[in-house]
Amino acid sequence: MVKMLSRFDSKDKIRKFAFGNRDKNGLVLNIIVYTLLISIGFVFLFPILHMFSISIMAPEDLLDSSVRWVPRRVHTLNYRLAFITLDYFRTLWANFQVAAIPTILQVTSTAMAGYAFARYDFPLKKLWLAVLIFTFVIPPQITMIPTFVLYTNLGFIGSLRAFWVPAILGQGFNSAIFILIFYNFHRQVPASLTEAAEIDGAGHIKSFIFISMPLAIPAVIVAVLFSFVWYWNETFLVNLFLGFGATRDTNLTTLLLELTQFTQSYGAAVTDATGMAPDPINEGIRMAGTMLSILPLGILYLILQRHFVESVDKAGITGE
């Protein structure tokens, strides 16, 4: 009897170790989960690792079929040439102007709009919400021509006003999704908090700034990061709004726009900077330029990764 019980306990321990129980995952499930995570992570990281590997290869390594991932020596000249071609610091500052200021304006306006939809009743409220969702569904390519004509008549083409004014009015890139995020978040905040503040003498603006917005920090972080990335990565509309007009400021550009002209700009830019004709452009220099263009977003993500994940969970963006 004792031997049977000990065998039963041993089998039960093995089963729990392999398959787990209600409180703890077993070895088999952990292996499956981590295998899936590593596989998915590899799919996303492979292009970046491949680009970085090529970006530090010398021309002879690029031509040698035996060199695959690890170069025989680190060739930093690729990054120096790419840095010169992109005119990196000037372009980076211009890119921040195109992305950061509209992001701040857009988050402010969409937070106010979301708060208004969540807290106040006004005529045709459901209709305006439906129109809001409809504006998100419509592809921007459909409204591109009338928007361009309107901005031309208003004198916005070739200046940052083409991004600032729509952002102030809550019509920036994908503003509808941010309004819905704030709307969903403000609905979860108890109305008794703002009512108590109003009883204490706070008006609507003070209630919004000092009561609702501090509680909506997770939604703010999500909106800021998504908005900044979308403005940063947009090339078609940025080129459309900044690439025309006699009054265009030539200093207004982005890293991705410069990257599309990288091959054409390479020879003249390096010659002007060094006074010498450069070697022909190769894949390593192109990959170095690509790595430099995604570097700011990579640093931003590494710094804000924990806050971003927590904010996505609290803001409920996955349920939108």
PDB file of C-alpha atoms in Angstrom:
ATOM      1  CA  MET A   1       0.000   0.000   0.000  1.00  0.00           C
ATOM      2  CA  VAL A   2       2.822   2.361   0.910  1.00  0.00           C
ATOM      3  CA  LYS A   3       4.614   1.552  -2.372  1.00  0.00           C
ATOM      4  CA  MET A   4       1.456   2.249  -4.349  1.00  0.00           C
ATOM      5  CA  LEU A   5       0.991   5.620  -2.629  1.00  0.00           C
ATOM      6  CA  SER A   6       4.613   6.583  -3.237  1.00  0.00           C
ATOM      7  CA  ARG A   7       4.294   5.634  -6.923  1.00  0.00           C
ATOM      8  CA  PHE A   8       1.112   7.680  -7.155  1.00  0.00           C
ATOM      9  CA  ASP A   9       2.822  10.687  -5.535  1.00  0.00           C
ATOM     10  CA  SER A  10       5.790  10.364  -7.882  1.00  0.00           C
ATOM     11  CA  LYS A  11       3.543  10.231 -10.949  1.00  0.00           C
ATOM     12  CA  ASP A  12       1.552  13.210  -9.660  1.00  0.00           C
ATOM     13  CA  LYS A  13       4.746  15.244  -9.139  1.00  0.00           C
ATOM     14  CA  ILE A  14       5.981  14.352 -12.624  1.00  0.00           C
ATOM     15  CA  ARG A  15       2.618  15.302 -14.113  1.00  0.00           C
ATOM     16  CA  LYS A  16       2.578  18.645 -12.275  1.00  0.00           C
ATOM     17  CA  PHE A  17       6.189  19.338 -13.276  1.00  0.00           C
ATOM     18  CA  ALA A  18       5.435  18.606 -16.928  1.00  0.00           C
ATOM     19  CA  PHE A  19       1.937  20.050 -17.289  1.00  0.00           C
ATOM     20  CA  GLY A  20       1.631  22.312 -14.247  1.00  0.00           C
ATOM     21  CA  ASN A  21      -1.475  23.120 -12.235  1.00  0.00           C
ATOM     22  CA  ARG A  22      -3.851  26.035 -11.711  1.00  0.00           C
ATOM     23  CA  ASP A  23      -1.204  28.186 -10.021  1.00  0.00           C
ATOM     24  CA  LYS A  24       1.863  27.381 -12.093  1.00  0.00           C
ATOM     25  CA  ASN A  25       2.598  26.516 -15.702  1.00  0.00           C
ATOM     26  CA  GLY A  26       4.347  23.246 -16.389  1.00  0.00           C
ATOM     27  CA  LEU A  27       7.549  22.602 -18.316  1.00  0.00           C
ATOM     28  CA  VAL A  28       5.732  21.606 -21.515  1.00  0.00           C
ATOM     29  CA  LEU A  29       3.627  24.773 -21.629  1.00  0.00           C
ATOM     30  CA  ASN A  30       6.657  26.947 -20.842  1.00  0.00           C
ATOM     31  CA  ILE A  31       8.610  25.346 -23.676  1.00  0.00           C
ATOM     32  CA  ILE A  32       5.735  25.974 -26.108  1.00  0.00           C
ATOM     33  CA  VAL A  33       5.271  29.585 -24.982  1.00  0.00           C
ATOM     34  CA  TYR A  34       8.952  30.489 -25.085  1.00  0.00           C
ATOM     35  CA  THR A  35       9.426  28.757 -28.421  1.00  0.00           C
ATOM     36  CA  LEU A  36       6.599  30.842 -29.901  1.00  0.00           C
ATOM     37  CA  LEU A  37       7.934  34.064 -28.352  1.00  0.00           C
ATOM     38  CA  ILE A  38      11.478  33.434 -29.562  1.00  0.00           C
ATOM     39  CA  SER A  39      10.218  32.545 -33.047  1.00  0.00           C
ATOM     40  CA  ILE A  40       8.048  35.678 -33.289  1.00  0.00           C
ATOM     41  CA  GLY A  41      10.841  37.827 -31.868  1.00  0.00           C
ATOM     42  CA  PHE A  42      13.302  36.410 -34.394  1.00  0.00           C
ATOM     43  CA  VAL A  43      10.947  37.243 -37.274  1.00  0.00           C
ATOM     44  CA  PHE A  44      10.886  40.900 -36.184  1.00  0.00           C
ATOM     45  CA  LEU A  45      14.556  41.170 -35.211  1.00  0.00           C
ATOM     46  CA  PHE A  46      16.033  39.329 -38.194  1.00  0.00           C
ATOM     47  CA  PRO A  47      15.797  42.281 -40.649  1.00  0.00           C
ATOM     48  CA  ILE A  48      17.397  44.652 -38.119  1.00  0.00           C
ATOM     49  CA  LEU A  49      20.197  42.223 -37.274  1.00  0.00           C
ATOM     50  CA  HIS A  50      20.766  41.590 -40.975  1.00  0.00           C
ATOM     51  CA  MET A  51      20.936  45.330 -41.732  1.00  0.00           C
ATOM     52  CA  PHE A  52      23.344  45.955 -38.867  1.00  0.00           C
ATOM     53  CA  SER A  53      25.593  43.088 -39.950  1.00  0.00           C
ATOM     54  CA  ILE A  54      25.823  44.428 -43.501  1.00  0.00           C
ATOM     55  CA  SER A  55      26.260  48.025 -42.321  1.00  0.00           C
ATOM     56  CA  ILE A  56      29.586  47.229 -40.615  1.00  0.00           C
ATOM     57  CA  MET A  57      31.045  45.226 -43.511  1.00  0.00           C
ATOM     58  CA  ALA A  58      33.873  46.486 -45.681  1.00  0.00           C
ATOM     59  CA  PRO A  59      33.450  46.272 -49.479  1.00  0.00           C
ATOM     60  CA  GLU A  60      35.664  43.183 -49.642  1.00  0.00           C
ATOM     61  CA  ASP A  61      33.439  41.433 -47.063  1.00  0.00           C
ATOM     62  CA  LEU A  62      30.357  42.285 -49.109  1.00  0.00           C
ATOM     63  CA  LEU A  63      31.903  40.657 -52.164  1.00  0.00           C
ATOM     64  CA  ASP A  64      33.125  37.597 -50.270  1.00  0.00           C
ATOM     65  CA  SER A  65      30.402  34.929 -50.295  1.00  0.00           C
ATOM     66  CA  SER A  66      32.002  33.188 -47.321  1.00  0.00           C
ATOM     67  CA  VAL A  67      31.238  36.181 -45.067  1.00  0.00           C
ATOM     68  CA  ARG A  68      27.625  35.968 -43.960  1.00  0.00           C
ATOM     69  CA  TRP A  69      26.926  37.540 -40.566  1.00  0.00           C
ATOM     70  CA  VAL A  70      30.213  38.384 -38.843  1.00  0.00           C
ATOM     71  CA  PRO A  71      32.600  40.605 -40.829  1.00  0.00           C
ATOM     72  CA  ARG A  72      36.327  40.088 -40.625  1.00  0.00           C
ATOM     73  CA  ARG A  73      36.672  43.648 -39.299  1.00  0.00           C
ATOM     74  CA  VAL A  74      34.264  46.369 -38.254  1.00  0.00           C
ATOM     75  CA  HIS A  75      34.065  48.984 -41.012  1.00  0.00           C
ATOM     76  CA  THR A  76      32.832  52.228 -39.392  1.00  0.00           C
ATOM     77  CA  LEU A  77      33.438  54.286 -42.540  1.00  0.00           C
ATOM     78  CA  ASN A  78      29.996  53.214 -43.761  1.00  0.00           C
ATOM     79  CA  TYR A  79      28.364  55.094 -40.880  1.00  0.00           C
ATOM     80  CA  ARG A  80      30.517  58.180 -41.376  1.00  0.00           C
ATOM     81  CA  LEU A  81      29.583  58.365 -45.058  1.00  0.00           C
ATOM     82  CA  ALA A  82      25.898  57.759 -44.295  1.00  0.00           C
ATOM     83  CA  PHE A  83      26.032  60.413 -41.553  1.00  0.00           C
ATOM     84  CA  ILE A  84      27.378  62.963 -44.041  1.00  0.00           C
ATOM     85  CA  THR A  85      24.929  61.993 -46.781  1.00  0.00           C
ATOM     86  CA  LEU A  86      21.906  62.344 -44.508  1.00  0.00           C
ATOM     87  CA  ASP A  87      23.263  65.594 -43.002  1.00  0.00           C
ATOM     88  CA  TYR A  88      22.199  63.824 -39.871  1.00  0.00           C
ATOM     89  CA  PHE A  89      21.920  66.466 -37.150  1.00  0.00           C
ATOM     90  CA  ARG A  90      20.137  68.997 -39.376  1.00  0.00           C
ATOM     91  CA  THR A  91      17.751  66.364 -40.705  1.00  0.00           C
ATOM     92  CA  LEU A  92      17.167  64.938 -37.226  1.00  0.00           C
ATOM     93  CA  TRP A  93      16.206  68.375 -35.879  1.00  0.00           C
ATOM     94  CA  ALA A  94      13.878  68.958 -38.843  1.00  0.00           C
ATOM     95  CA  ASN A  95      12.318  65.542 -38.280  1.00  0.00           C
ATOM     96  CA  PHE A  96      11.637  66.417 -34.635  1.00  0.00           C
ATOM     97  CA  GLN A  97       9.888  69.612 -35.749  1.00  0.00           C
ATOM     98  CA  VAL A  98       7.704  67.644 -38.134  1.00  0.00           C
ATOM     99  CA  ALA A  99       6.881  64.949 -35.548  1.00  0.00           C
ATOM    100  CA  ALA A 100       7.144  66.345 -32.002  1.00  0.00           C
ATOM    101  CA  ILE A 101       5.205  69.625 -32.204  1.00  0.00           C
ATOM    102  CA  PRO A 102       2.178  68.163 -34.072  1.00  0.00           C
ATOM    103  CA  THR A 103       2.203  65.276 -31.591  1.00  0.00           C
ATOM    104  CA  ILE A 104       1.898  67.642 -28.616  1.00  0.00           C
ATOM    105  CA  LEU A 105      -0.847  69.652 -30.319  1.00  0.00           C
ATOM    106  CA  GLN A 106      -2.713  66.540 -31.438  1.00  0.00           C
ATOM    107  CA  VAL A 107      -2.649  64.841 -28.024  1.00  0.00           C
ATOM    108  CA  THR A 108      -3.904  68.037 -26.369  1.00  0.00           C
ATOM    109  CA  SER A 109      -6.810  68.506 -28.772  1.00  0.00           C
ATOM    110  CA  THR A 110      -7.824  64.828 -28.856  1.00  0.00           C
ATOM    111  CA  ALA A 111      -7.703  64.613 -25.049  1.00  0.00           C
ATOM    112  CA  MET A 112     -10.126  67.539 -24.836  1.00  0.00           C
ATOM    113  CA  ALA A 113     -12.396  66.048 -27.511  1.00  0.00           C
ATOM    114  CA  GLY A 114     -12.418  62.638 -25.815  1.00  0.00           C
ATOM    115  CA  TYR A 115     -13.221  64.256 -22.467  1.00  0.00           C
ATOM    116  CA  ALA A 116     -16.106  66.217 -24.016  1.00  0.00           C
ATOM    117  CA  PHE A 117     -17.611  63.076 -25.574  1.00  0.00           C
ATOM    118  CA  ALA A 118     -17.263  61.161 -22.304  1.00  0.00           C
ATOM    119  CA  ARG A 119     -18.513  63.783 -19.856  1.00  0.00           C
ATOM    120  CA  TYR A 120     -21.080  65.965 -21.625  1.00  0.00           C
ATOM    121  CA  ASP A 121     -24.372  65.376 -23.398  1.00  0.00           C
ATOM    122  CA  PHE A 122     -25.023  67.505 -26.460  1.00  0.00           C
ATOM    123  CA  PRO A 123     -27.278  67.265 -29.523  1.00  0.00           C
ATOM    124  CA  LEU A 124     -26.445  64.538 -32.069  1.00  0.00           C
ATOM    125  CA  LYS A 125     -23.670  63.149 -29.866  1.00  0.00           C
ATOM    126  CA  LYS A 126     -23.984  59.619 -31.271  1.00  0.00           C
ATOM    127  CA  LEU A 127     -24.013  60.971 -34.819  1.00  0.00           C
ATOM    128  CA  TRP A 128     -20.757  62.868 -34.242  1.00  0.00           C
ATOM    129  CA  LEU A 129     -19.185  59.729 -32.764  1.00  0.00           C
ATOM    130  CA  ALA A 130     -20.237  57.817 -35.875  1.00  0.00           C
ATOM    131  CA  VAL A 131     -18.748  60.545 -38.101  1.00  0.00           C
ATOM    132  CA  LEU A 132     -15.558  60.357 -36.019  1.00  0.00           C
ATOM    133  CA  ILE A 133     -15.252  56.623 -36.588  1.00  0.00           C
ATOM    134  CA  PHE A 134     -16.027  57.120 -40.289  1.00  0.00           C
ATOM    135  CA  THR A 135     -13.120  59.573 -40.646  1.00  0.00           C
ATOM    136  CA  PHE A 136     -10.788  56.884 -39.264  1.00  0.00           C
ATOM    137  CA  VAL A 137     -12.079  54.269 -41.699  1.00  0.00           C
ATOM    138  CA  ILE A 138     -11.544  56.433 -44.807  1.00  0.00           C
ATOM    139  CA  PRO A 139      -8.029  55.961 -46.256  1.00  0.00           C
ATOM    140  CA  PRO A 140      -6.079  59.252 -46.394  1.00  0.00           C
ATOM    141  CA  GLN A 141      -5.333  58.667 -50.091  1.00  0.00           C
ATOM    142  CA  ILE A 142      -9.023  59.301 -50.868  1.00  0.00           C
ATOM    143  CA  THR A 143      -8.994  62.761 -49.263  1.00  0.00           C
ATOM    144  CA  MET A 144      -5.491  63.591 -50.476  1.00  0.00           C
ATOM    145  CA  ILE A 145      -6.478  65.728 -53.486  1.00  0.00           C
ATOM    146  CA  PRO A 146      -9.161  67.885 -51.796  1.00  0.00           C
ATOM    147  CA  THR A 147      -6.897  68.301 -48.760  1.00  0.00           C
ATOM    148  CA  PHE A 148      -4.026  69.424 -50.968  1.00  0.00           C
ATOM    149  CA  VAL A 149      -6.275  71.921 -52.767  1.00  0.00           C
ATOM    150  CA  LEU A 150      -7.564  73.285 -49.444  1.00  0.00           C
ATOM    151  CA  TYR A 151      -4.076  73.642 -47.985  1.00  0.00           C
ATOM    152  CA  THR A 152      -2.882  75.339 -51.178  1.00  0.00           C
ATOM    153  CA  ASN A 153      -5.682  77.915 -50.935  1.00  0.00           C
ATOM    154  CA  LEU A 154      -4.861  78.496 -47.256  1.00  0.00           C
ATOM    155  CA  GLY A 155      -1.137  78.854 -47.964  1.00  0.00           C
ATOM    156  CA  PHE A 156      -0.134  75.856 -45.857  1.00  0.00           C
ATOM    157  CA  ILE A 157       1.795  73.964 -48.528  1.00  0.00           C
ATOM    158  CA  GLY A 158       5.562  74.109 -47.957  1.00  0.00           C
ATOM    159  CA  SER A 159       5.309  74.979 -44.258  1.00  0.00           C
ATOM    160  CA  LEU A 160       4.710  73.240 -40.940  1.00  0.00           C
ATOM    161  CA  ARG A 161       1.259  74.841 -40.730  1.00  0.00           C
ATOM    162  CA  ALA A 162       0.072  71.923 -42.867  1.00  0.00           C
ATOM    163  CA  PHE A 163       0.664  69.740 -39.788  1.00  0.00           C
ATOM    164  CA  TRP A 164       0.193  72.149 -36.903  1.00  0.00           C
ATOM    165  CA  VAL A 165      -3.245  73.544 -37.770  1.00  0.00           C
ATOM    166  CA  PRO A 166      -4.958  70.145 -38.333  1.00  0.00           C
ATOM    167  CA  ALA A 167      -3.336  68.841 -35.133  1.00  0.00           C
ATOM    168  CA  ILE A 168      -4.718  71.789 -33.145  1.00  0.00           C
ATOM    169  CA  LEU A 169      -8.179  71.079 -34.580  1.00  0.00           C
ATOM    170  CA  GLY A 170      -7.988  67.363 -33.769  1.00  0.00           C
ATOM    171  CA  GLN A 171      -7.518  66.334 -37.403  1.00  0.00           C
ATOM    172  CA  GLY A 172      -3.908  65.188 -37.409  1.00  0.00           C
ATOM    173  CA  PHE A 173      -2.669  61.741 -38.444  1.00  0.00           C
ATOM    174  CA  ASN A 174      -5.169  59.162 -37.137  1.00  0.00           C
ATOM    175  CA  SER A 175      -6.615  61.619 -34.602  1.00  0.00           C
ATOM    176  CA  ALA A 176      -9.881  59.681 -34.458  1.00  0.00           C
ATOM    177  CA  ILE A 177      -8.264  56.702 -32.743  1.00  0.00           C
ATOM    178  CA  PHE A 178      -6.792  58.965 -30.045  1.00  0.00           C
ATOM    179  CA  ILE A 179     -10.157  60.609 -29.404  1.00  0.00           C
ATOM    180  CA  LEU A 180     -11.688  57.153 -28.983  1.00  0.00           C
ATOM    181  CA  ILE A 181      -8.884  56.131 -26.596  1.00  0.00           C
ATOM    182  CA  PHE A 182      -9.438  59.213 -24.411  1.00  0.00           C
ATOM    183  CA  TYR A 183     -13.202  58.789 -24.686  1.00  0.00           C
ATOM    184  CA  ASN A 184     -12.956  55.195 -23.484  1.00  0.00           C
ATOM    185  CA  PHE A 185     -10.558  56.114 -20.678  1.00  0.00           C
ATOM    186  CA  HIS A 186     -12.513  59.124 -19.375  1.00  0.00           C
ATOM    187  CA  ARG A 187     -15.703  57.048 -19.280  1.00  0.00           C
ATOM    188  CA  GLN A 188     -13.993  54.725 -16.771  1.00  0.00           C
ATOM    189  CA  VAL A 189     -13.143  57.584 -14.401  1.00  0.00           C
ATOM    190  CA  PRO A 190     -15.923  58.055 -11.796  1.00  0.00           C
ATOM    191  CA  ALA A 191     -17.969  61.165 -12.521  1.00  0.00           C
ATOM    192  CA  SER A 192     -18.165  61.768  -8.759  1.00  0.00           C
ATOM    193  CA  LEU A 193     -14.557  62.990  -8.783  1.00  0.00           C
ATOM    194  CA  THR A 194     -15.237  65.849 -11.186  1.00  0.00           C
ATOM    195  CA  GLU A 195     -18.561  66.569  -9.491  1.00  0.00           C
ATOM    196  CA  ALA A 196     -16.794  66.891  -6.129  1.00  0.00           C
ATOM    197  CA  ALA A 197     -14.255  69.239  -7.703  1.00  0.00           C
ATOM    198  CA  GLU A 198     -17.046  71.370  -9.149  1.00  0.00           C
ATOM    199  CA  ILE A 199     -18.701  71.535  -5.727  1.00  0.00           C
ATOM    200  CA  ASP A 200     -15.391  72.816  -4.330  1.00  0.00           C
ATOM    201  CA  GLY A 201     -15.430  75.611  -6.904  1.00  0.00           C
ATOM    202  CA  ALA A 202     -13.447  74.154  -9.788  1.00  0.00           C
ATOM    203  CA  GLY A 203     -14.735  74.928 -13.257  1.00  0.00           C
ATOM    204  CA  HIS A 204     -14.826  72.634 -16.257  1.00  0.00           C
ATOM    205  CA  ILE A 205     -11.288  73.504 -17.347  1.00  0.00           C
ATOM    206  CA  LYS A 206      -9.777  72.967 -13.889  1.00  0.00           C
ATOM    207  CA  SER A 207     -11.609  69.672 -13.515  1.00  0.00           C
ATOM    208  CA  PHE A 208     -10.229  68.553 -16.846  1.00  0.00           C
ATOM    209  CA  ILE A 209      -6.641  69.643 -16.139  1.00  0.00           C
ATOM    210  CA  PHE A 210      -6.273  68.739 -12.453  1.00  0.00           C
ATOM    211  CA  ILE A 211      -8.688  65.821 -12.037  1.00  0.00           C
ATOM    212  CA  SER A 212      -9.176  63.941 -15.289  1.00  0.00           C
ATOM    213  CA  MET A 213      -5.832  64.356 -17.043  1.00  0.00           C
ATOM    214  CA  PRO A 214      -3.618  63.134 -14.162  1.00  0.00           C
ATOM    215  CA  LEU A 215      -5.731  59.965 -14.091  1.00  0.00           C
ATOM    216  CA  ALA A 216      -5.410  59.637 -17.872  1.00  0.00           C
ATOM    217  CA  ILE A 217      -1.592  59.495 -17.936  1.00  0.00           C
ATOM    218  CA  PRO A 218      -1.591  55.920 -19.384  1.00  0.00           C
ATOM    219  CA  ALA A 219      -3.774  57.091 -22.278  1.00  0.00           C
ATOM    220  CA  VAL A 220      -1.532  60.145 -22.757  1.00  0.00           C
ATOM    221  CA  ILE A 221       1.602  57.977 -23.010  1.00  0.00           C
ATOM    222  CA  VAL A 222      -0.038  55.685 -25.564  1.00  0.00           C
ATOM    223  CA  ALA A 223      -1.292  58.632 -27.621  1.00  0.00           C
ATOM    224  CA  VAL A 224       2.068  60.434 -27.518  1.00  0.00           C
ATOM    225  CA  LEU A 225       4.075  57.397 -28.591  1.00  0.00           C
ATOM    226  CA  PHE A 226       1.714  56.286 -31.349  1.00  0.00           C
ATOM    227  CA  SER A 227       1.267  59.818 -32.665  1.00  0.00           C
ATOM    228  CA  PHE A 228       5.012  60.517 -32.633  1.00  0.00           C
ATOM    229  CA  VAL A 229       5.818  57.270 -34.455  1.00  0.00           C
ATOM    230  CA  TRP A 230       3.126  57.862 -37.083  1.00  0.00           C
ATOM    231  CA  TYR A 231       4.308  61.408 -37.772  1.00  0.00           C
ATOM    232  CA  TRP A 232       7.929  60.258 -37.772  1.00  0.00           C
ATOM    233  CA  ASN A 233       7.347  57.422 -40.227  1.00  0.00           C
ATOM    234  CA  GLU A 234       4.985  59.241 -42.604  1.00  0.00           C
ATOM    235  CA  THR A 235       6.632  59.929 -45.940  1.00  0.00           C
ATOM    236  CA  PHE A 236       3.930  60.314 -48.569  1.00  0.00           C
ATOM    237  CA  LEU A 237       1.885  63.088 -46.947  1.00  0.00           C
ATOM    238  CA  VAL A 238       4.976  64.829 -45.589  1.00  0.00           C
ATOM    239  CA  ASN A 239       6.494  64.896 -49.056  1.00  0.00           C
ATOM    240  CA  LEU A 240       3.178  66.080 -50.499  1.00  0.00           C
ATOM    241  CA  PHE A 241       2.723  68.954 -48.022  1.00  0.00           C
ATOM    242  CA  LEU A 242       6.365  70.031 -47.725  1.00  0.00           C
ATOM    243  CA  GLY A 243       7.620  69.247 -51.222  1.00  0.00           C
ATOM    244  CA  PHE A 244       5.643  71.865 -53.150  1.00  0.00           C
ATOM    245  CA  GLY A 245       5.276  75.598 -53.169  1.00  0.00           C
ATOM    246  CA  ALA A 246       7.564  78.501 -53.911  1.00  0.00           C
ATOM    247  CA  THR A 247       7.751  79.439 -50.211  1.00  0.00           C
ATOM    248  CA  ARG A 248       8.930  75.993 -49.159  1.00  0.00           C
ATOM    249  CA  ASP A 249      11.480  75.912 -46.344  1.00  0.00           C
ATOM    250  CA  THR A 250      14.184  73.573 -47.652  1.00  0.00           C
ATOM    251  CA  ASN A 251      15.296  72.786 -44.097  1.00  0.00           C
ATOM    252  CA  LEU A 252      12.011  70.990 -43.436  1.00  0.00           C
ATOM    253  CA  THR A 253      12.549  67.340 -44.189  1.00  0.00           C
ATOM    254  CA  THR A 254      12.675  63.983 -42.433  1.00  0.00           C
ATOM    255  CA  LEU A 255      15.185  61.179 -42.170  1.00  0.00           C
ATOM    256  CA  LEU A 256      12.967  58.844 -44.167  1.00  0.00           C
ATOM    257  CA  LEU A 257      12.551  61.391 -46.950  1.00  0.00           C
ATOM    258  CA  GLU A 258      16.314  61.862 -47.100  1.00  0.00           C
ATOM    259  CA  LEU A 259      16.703  58.090 -47.116  1.00  0.00           C
ATOM    260  CA  THR A 260      14.570  57.822 -50.267  1.00  0.00           C
ATOM    261  CA  GLN A 261      17.062  60.160 -51.988  1.00  0.00           C
ATOM    262  CA  PHE A 262      20.104  58.570 -50.367  1.00  0.00           C
ATOM    263  CA  THR A 263      21.661  57.140 -53.533  1.00  0.00           C
ATOM    264  CA  GLN A 264      21.192  60.379 -55.493  1.00  0.00           C
ATOM    265  CA  SER A 265      22.560  62.567 -52.656  1.00  0.00           C
ATOM    266  CA  TYR A 266      25.523  60.370 -51.742  1.00  0.00           C
ATOM    267  CA  GLY A 267      28.159  61.512 -54.221  1.00  0.00           C
ATOM    268  CA  ALA A 268      27.547  65.267 -54.028  1.00  0.00           C
ATOM    269  CA  ALA A 269      27.133  65.318 -50.233  1.00  0.00           C
ATOM    270  CA  VAL A 270      30.337  63.408 -49.483  1.00  0.00           C
ATOM    271  CA  THR A 271      32.320  65.402 -52.074  1.00  0.00           C
ATOM    272  CA  ASP A 272      31.153  68.722 -50.574  1.00  0.00           C
ATOM    273  CA  ALA A 273      31.985  67.562 -47.036  1.00  0.00           C
ATOM    274  CA  THR A 274      35.387  65.990 -47.720  1.00  0.00           C
ATOM    275  CA  GLY A 275      36.530  67.695 -50.899  1.00  0.00           C
ATOM    276  CA  MET A 276      37.279  64.282 -52.400  1.00  0.00           C
ATOM    277  CA  ALA A 277      35.306  62.052 -54.728  1.00  0.00           C
ATOM    278  CA  PRO A 278      33.956  59.143 -52.680  1.00  0.00           C
ATOM    279  CA  ASP A 279      34.101  55.474 -53.521  1.00  0.00           C
ATOM    280  CA  PRO A 280      30.999  54.101 -55.266  1.00  0.00           C
ATOM    281  CA  ILE A 281      28.043  53.553 -52.970  1.00  0.00           C
ATOM    282  CA  ASN A 282      27.549  49.992 -51.785  1.00  0.00           C
ATOM    283  CA  GLU A 283      25.023  48.007 -49.768  1.00  0.00           C
ATOM    284  CA  GLY A 284      26.912  48.580 -46.513  1.00  0.00           C
ATOM    285  CA  ILE A 285      26.560  52.366 -46.794  1.00  0.00           C
ATOM    286  CA  ARG A 286      22.862  52.060 -47.634  1.00  0.00           C
ATOM    287  CA  MET A 287      22.251  49.814 -44.636  1.00  0.00           C
ATOM    288  CA  ALA A 288      24.183  52.222 -42.402  1.00  0.00           C
ATOM    289  CA  GLY A 289      21.867  55.026 -43.535  1.00  0.00           C
ATOM    290  CA  THR A 290      18.842  52.864 -42.785  1.00  0.00           C
ATOM    291  CA  MET A 291      20.155  52.044 -39.298  1.00  0.00           C
ATOM    292  CA  LEU A 292      20.741  55.735 -38.587  1.00  0.00           C
ATOM    293  CA  SER A 293      17.186  56.567 -39.693  1.00  0.00           C
ATOM    294  CA  ILE A 294      15.597  54.095 -37.244  1.00  0.00           C
ATOM    295  CA  LEU A 295      18.035  54.782 -34.390  1.00  0.00           C
ATOM    296  CA  PRO A 296      16.032  57.615 -32.698  1.00  0.00           C
ATOM    297  CA  LEU A 297      12.852  55.517 -32.515  1.00  0.00           C
ATOM    298  CA  GLY A 298      14.837  52.557 -31.203  1.00  0.00           C
ATOM    299  CA  ILE A 299      16.322  54.670 -28.414  1.00  0.00           C
ATOM    300  CA  LEU A 300      12.891  56.130 -27.613  1.00  0.00           C
ATOM    301  CA  TYR A 301      11.375  52.661 -27.376  1.00  0.00           C
ATOM    302  CA  LEU A 302      14.164  51.349 -25.131  1.00  0.00           C
ATOM    303  CA  ILE A 303      13.688  54.284 -22.736  1.00  0.00           C
ATOM    304  CA  LEU A 304       9.880  54.139 -22.609  1.00  0.00           C
ATOM    305  CA  GLN A 305       9.334  50.409 -23.121  1.00  0.00           C
ATOM    306  CA  ARG A 306       8.085  49.652 -19.595  1.00  0.00           C
ATOM    307  CA  HIS A 307       5.825  52.712 -19.455  1.00  0.00           C
ATOM    308  CA  PHE A 308       4.478  51.959 -22.927  1.00  0.00           C
ATOM    309  CA  VAL A 309       3.518  48.349 -22.124  1.00  0.00           C
ATOM    310  CA  GLU A 310       1.863  49.353 -18.853  1.00  0.00           C
ATOM    311  CA  SER A 311       0.002  52.198 -20.534  1.00  0.00           C
ATOM    312  CA  VAL A 312      -1.317  50.006 -23.342  1.00  0.00           C
ATOM    313  CA  ASP A 313      -2.687  47.612 -20.736  1.00  0.00           C
ATOM    314  CA  LYS A 314      -4.315  50.357 -18.634  1.00  0.00           C
ATOM    315  CA  ALA A 315      -5.655  52.372 -21.558  1.00  0.00           C
ATOM    316  CA  GLY A 316      -7.339  49.325 -23.059  1.00  0.00           C
ATOM    317  CA  ILE A 317      -6.142  50.137 -26.560  1.00  0.00           C
ATOM    318  CA  THR A 318      -6.296  46.460 -27.535  1.00  0.00           C
ATOM    319  CA  GLY A 319     -10.044  46.560 -27.083  1.00  0.00           C
ATOM    320  CA  GLU A 320     -10.531  49.430 -29.521  1.00  0.00           C
TER     321      GLU A 320
END
